[in-house]
PDB file of C-alpha atoms in Angstrom:
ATOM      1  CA  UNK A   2       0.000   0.000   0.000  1.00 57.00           C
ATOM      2  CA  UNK A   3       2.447   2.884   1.047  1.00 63.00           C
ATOM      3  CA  UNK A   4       5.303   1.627  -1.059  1.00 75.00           C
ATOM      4  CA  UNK A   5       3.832   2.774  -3.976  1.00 78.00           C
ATOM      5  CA  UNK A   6       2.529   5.680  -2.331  1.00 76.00           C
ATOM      6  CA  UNK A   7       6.072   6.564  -1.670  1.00 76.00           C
ATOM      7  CA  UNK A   8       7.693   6.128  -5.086  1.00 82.00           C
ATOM      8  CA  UNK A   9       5.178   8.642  -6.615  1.00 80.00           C
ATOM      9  CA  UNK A  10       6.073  11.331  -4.162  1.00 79.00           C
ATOM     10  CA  UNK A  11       9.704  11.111  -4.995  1.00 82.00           C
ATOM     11  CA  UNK A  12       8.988  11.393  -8.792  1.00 86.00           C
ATOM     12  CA  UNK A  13       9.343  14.659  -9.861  1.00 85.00           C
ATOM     13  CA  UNK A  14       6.775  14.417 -12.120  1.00 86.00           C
ATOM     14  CA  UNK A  15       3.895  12.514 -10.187  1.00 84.00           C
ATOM     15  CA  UNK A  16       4.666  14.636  -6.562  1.00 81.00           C
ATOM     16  CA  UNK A  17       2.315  17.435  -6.883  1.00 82.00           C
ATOM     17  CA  UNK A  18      -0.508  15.554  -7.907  1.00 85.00           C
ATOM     18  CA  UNK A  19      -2.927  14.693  -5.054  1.00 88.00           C
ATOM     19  CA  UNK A  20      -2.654  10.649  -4.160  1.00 87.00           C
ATOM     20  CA  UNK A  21      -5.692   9.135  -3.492  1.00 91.00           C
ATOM     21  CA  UNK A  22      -5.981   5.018  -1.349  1.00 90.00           C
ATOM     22  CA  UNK A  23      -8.924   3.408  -2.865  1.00 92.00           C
ATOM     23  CA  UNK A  24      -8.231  -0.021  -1.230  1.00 92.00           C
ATOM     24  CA  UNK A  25     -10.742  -3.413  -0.844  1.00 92.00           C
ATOM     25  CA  UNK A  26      -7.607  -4.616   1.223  1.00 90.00           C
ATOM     26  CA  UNK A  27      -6.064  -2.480   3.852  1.00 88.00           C
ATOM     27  CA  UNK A  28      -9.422  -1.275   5.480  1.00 91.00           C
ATOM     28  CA  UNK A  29      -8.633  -0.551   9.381  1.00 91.00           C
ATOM     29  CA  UNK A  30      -8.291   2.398  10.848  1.00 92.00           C
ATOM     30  CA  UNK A  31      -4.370   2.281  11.402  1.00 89.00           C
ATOM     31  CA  UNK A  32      -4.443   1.676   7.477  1.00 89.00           C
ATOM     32  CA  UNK A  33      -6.310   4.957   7.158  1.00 92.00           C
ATOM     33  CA  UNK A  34      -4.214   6.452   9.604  1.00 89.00           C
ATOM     34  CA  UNK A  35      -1.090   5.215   8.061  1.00 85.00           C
ATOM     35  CA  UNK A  36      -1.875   6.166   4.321  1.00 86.00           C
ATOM     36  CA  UNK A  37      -3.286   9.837   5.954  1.00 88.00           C
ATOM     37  CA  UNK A  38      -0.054  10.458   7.917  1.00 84.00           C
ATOM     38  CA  UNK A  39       2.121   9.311   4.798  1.00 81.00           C
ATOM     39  CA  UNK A  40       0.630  12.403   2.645  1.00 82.00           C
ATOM     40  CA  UNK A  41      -2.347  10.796   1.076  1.00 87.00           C
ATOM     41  CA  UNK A  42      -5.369  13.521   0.309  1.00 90.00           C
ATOM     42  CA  UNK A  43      -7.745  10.960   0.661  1.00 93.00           C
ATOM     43  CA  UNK A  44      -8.576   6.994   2.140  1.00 94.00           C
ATOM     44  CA  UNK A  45     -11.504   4.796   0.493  1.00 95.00           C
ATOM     45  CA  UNK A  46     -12.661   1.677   1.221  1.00 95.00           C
ATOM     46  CA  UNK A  47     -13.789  -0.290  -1.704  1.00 94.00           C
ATOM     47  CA  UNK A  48     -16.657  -1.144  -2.643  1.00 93.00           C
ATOM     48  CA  UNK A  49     -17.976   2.861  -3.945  1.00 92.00           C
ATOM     49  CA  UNK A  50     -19.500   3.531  -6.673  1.00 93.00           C
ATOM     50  CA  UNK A  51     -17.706   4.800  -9.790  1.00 92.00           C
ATOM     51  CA  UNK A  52     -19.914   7.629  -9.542  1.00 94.00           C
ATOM     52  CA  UNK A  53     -19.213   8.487  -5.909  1.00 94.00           C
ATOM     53  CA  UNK A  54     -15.400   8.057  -6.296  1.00 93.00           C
ATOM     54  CA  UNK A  55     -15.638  10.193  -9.733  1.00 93.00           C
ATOM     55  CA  UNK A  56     -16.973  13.103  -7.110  1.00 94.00           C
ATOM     56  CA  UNK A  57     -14.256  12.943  -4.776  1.00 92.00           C
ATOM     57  CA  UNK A  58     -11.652  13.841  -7.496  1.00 92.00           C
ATOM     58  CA  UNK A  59     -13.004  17.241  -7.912  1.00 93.00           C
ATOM     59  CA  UNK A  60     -12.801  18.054  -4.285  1.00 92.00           C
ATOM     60  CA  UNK A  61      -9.571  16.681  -4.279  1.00 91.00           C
ATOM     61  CA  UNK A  62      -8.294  18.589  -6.808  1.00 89.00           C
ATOM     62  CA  UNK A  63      -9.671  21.844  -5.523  1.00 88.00           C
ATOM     63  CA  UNK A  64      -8.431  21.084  -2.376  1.00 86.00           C
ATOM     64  CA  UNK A  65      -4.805  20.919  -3.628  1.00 78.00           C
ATOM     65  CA  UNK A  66      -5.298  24.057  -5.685  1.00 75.00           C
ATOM     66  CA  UNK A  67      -6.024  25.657  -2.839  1.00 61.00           C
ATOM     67  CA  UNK A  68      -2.486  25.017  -1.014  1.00 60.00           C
ATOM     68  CA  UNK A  69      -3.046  21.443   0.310  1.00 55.00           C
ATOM     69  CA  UNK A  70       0.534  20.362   2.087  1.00 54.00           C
ATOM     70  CA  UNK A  71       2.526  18.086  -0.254  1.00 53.00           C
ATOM     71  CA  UNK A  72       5.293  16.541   1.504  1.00 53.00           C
ATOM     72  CA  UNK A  73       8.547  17.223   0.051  1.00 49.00           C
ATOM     73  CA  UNK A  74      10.206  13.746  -1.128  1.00 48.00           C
ATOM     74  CA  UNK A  75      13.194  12.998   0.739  1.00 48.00           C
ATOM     75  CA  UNK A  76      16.199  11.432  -0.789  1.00 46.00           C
ATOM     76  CA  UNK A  77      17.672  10.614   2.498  1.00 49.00           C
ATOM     77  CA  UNK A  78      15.568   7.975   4.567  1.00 54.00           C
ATOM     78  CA  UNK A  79      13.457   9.873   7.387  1.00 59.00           C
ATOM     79  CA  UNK A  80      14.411   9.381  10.840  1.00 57.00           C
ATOM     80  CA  UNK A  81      11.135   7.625  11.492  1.00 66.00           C
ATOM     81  CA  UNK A  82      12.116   5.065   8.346  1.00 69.00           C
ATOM     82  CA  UNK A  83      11.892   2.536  11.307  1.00 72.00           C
ATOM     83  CA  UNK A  84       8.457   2.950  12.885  1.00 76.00           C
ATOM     84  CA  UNK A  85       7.013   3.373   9.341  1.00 72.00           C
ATOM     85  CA  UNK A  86       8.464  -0.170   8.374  1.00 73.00           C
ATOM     86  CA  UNK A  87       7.249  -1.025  11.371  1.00 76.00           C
ATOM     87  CA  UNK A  88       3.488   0.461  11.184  1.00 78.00           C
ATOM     88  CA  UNK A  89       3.673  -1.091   7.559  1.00 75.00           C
ATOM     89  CA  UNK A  90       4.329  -4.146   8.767  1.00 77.00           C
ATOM     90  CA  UNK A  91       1.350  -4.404  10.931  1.00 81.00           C
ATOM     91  CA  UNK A  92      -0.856  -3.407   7.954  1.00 80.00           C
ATOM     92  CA  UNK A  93       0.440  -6.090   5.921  1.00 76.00           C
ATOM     93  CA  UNK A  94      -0.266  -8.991   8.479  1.00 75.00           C
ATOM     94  CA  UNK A  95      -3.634  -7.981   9.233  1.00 80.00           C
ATOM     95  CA  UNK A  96      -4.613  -7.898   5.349  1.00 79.00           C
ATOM     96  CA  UNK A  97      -3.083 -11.318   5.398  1.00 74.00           C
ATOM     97  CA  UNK A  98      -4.727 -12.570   8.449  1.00 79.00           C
ATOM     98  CA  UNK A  99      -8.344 -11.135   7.241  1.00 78.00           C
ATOM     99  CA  UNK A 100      -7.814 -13.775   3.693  1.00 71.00           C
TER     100      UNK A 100
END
């Protein structure tokens, strides 16, 4: 889940635009809270309809027109590398516990 999440914010090319977790798999709350503290303008849980999650973008998009925080990508490992491994870790063996 994040992995991704965090390639696309170092690319200088994806960074700006707003990321958005639409996920059938990681659907706790520490997910949320993980893909939320990572940068992430918004968290859905699958299933929604198309026309529903075709609404959001809008909203997300003005949002980040209007000066929503994009996280500068780091080309040094953050300090907290550890706990996020760690955090990430947790998501992964509840998604695998839930199949």
């Amino acid at each position: 889940m994040a992995d991704i999440y965090r390639e696309w914010r170092k690319d200088e090319r994806l960074q700006n635009i707003p990321f958005v977790f639409y996920t059938a798999t990681y659907t706790d709350s520490r997910d949320e809270e993980l893909a939320l503290s990572l940068g992430a303008a918004r968290f859905v849980v699958k299933p929604l309809a198309p026309e529903a999650f075709a609404a959001l973008l809008p909203q997300v998009i003005e949002e980040r027109g209007a000066g929503w925080p994009v996280a500068p990508a780091q080309a040094q490992p953050a300090p907290e590398e550890t706990d996020y491994y760690r955090q990430y870790s947790k998501t992964l063996v509840r998604a695998f516990r839930k199949r």
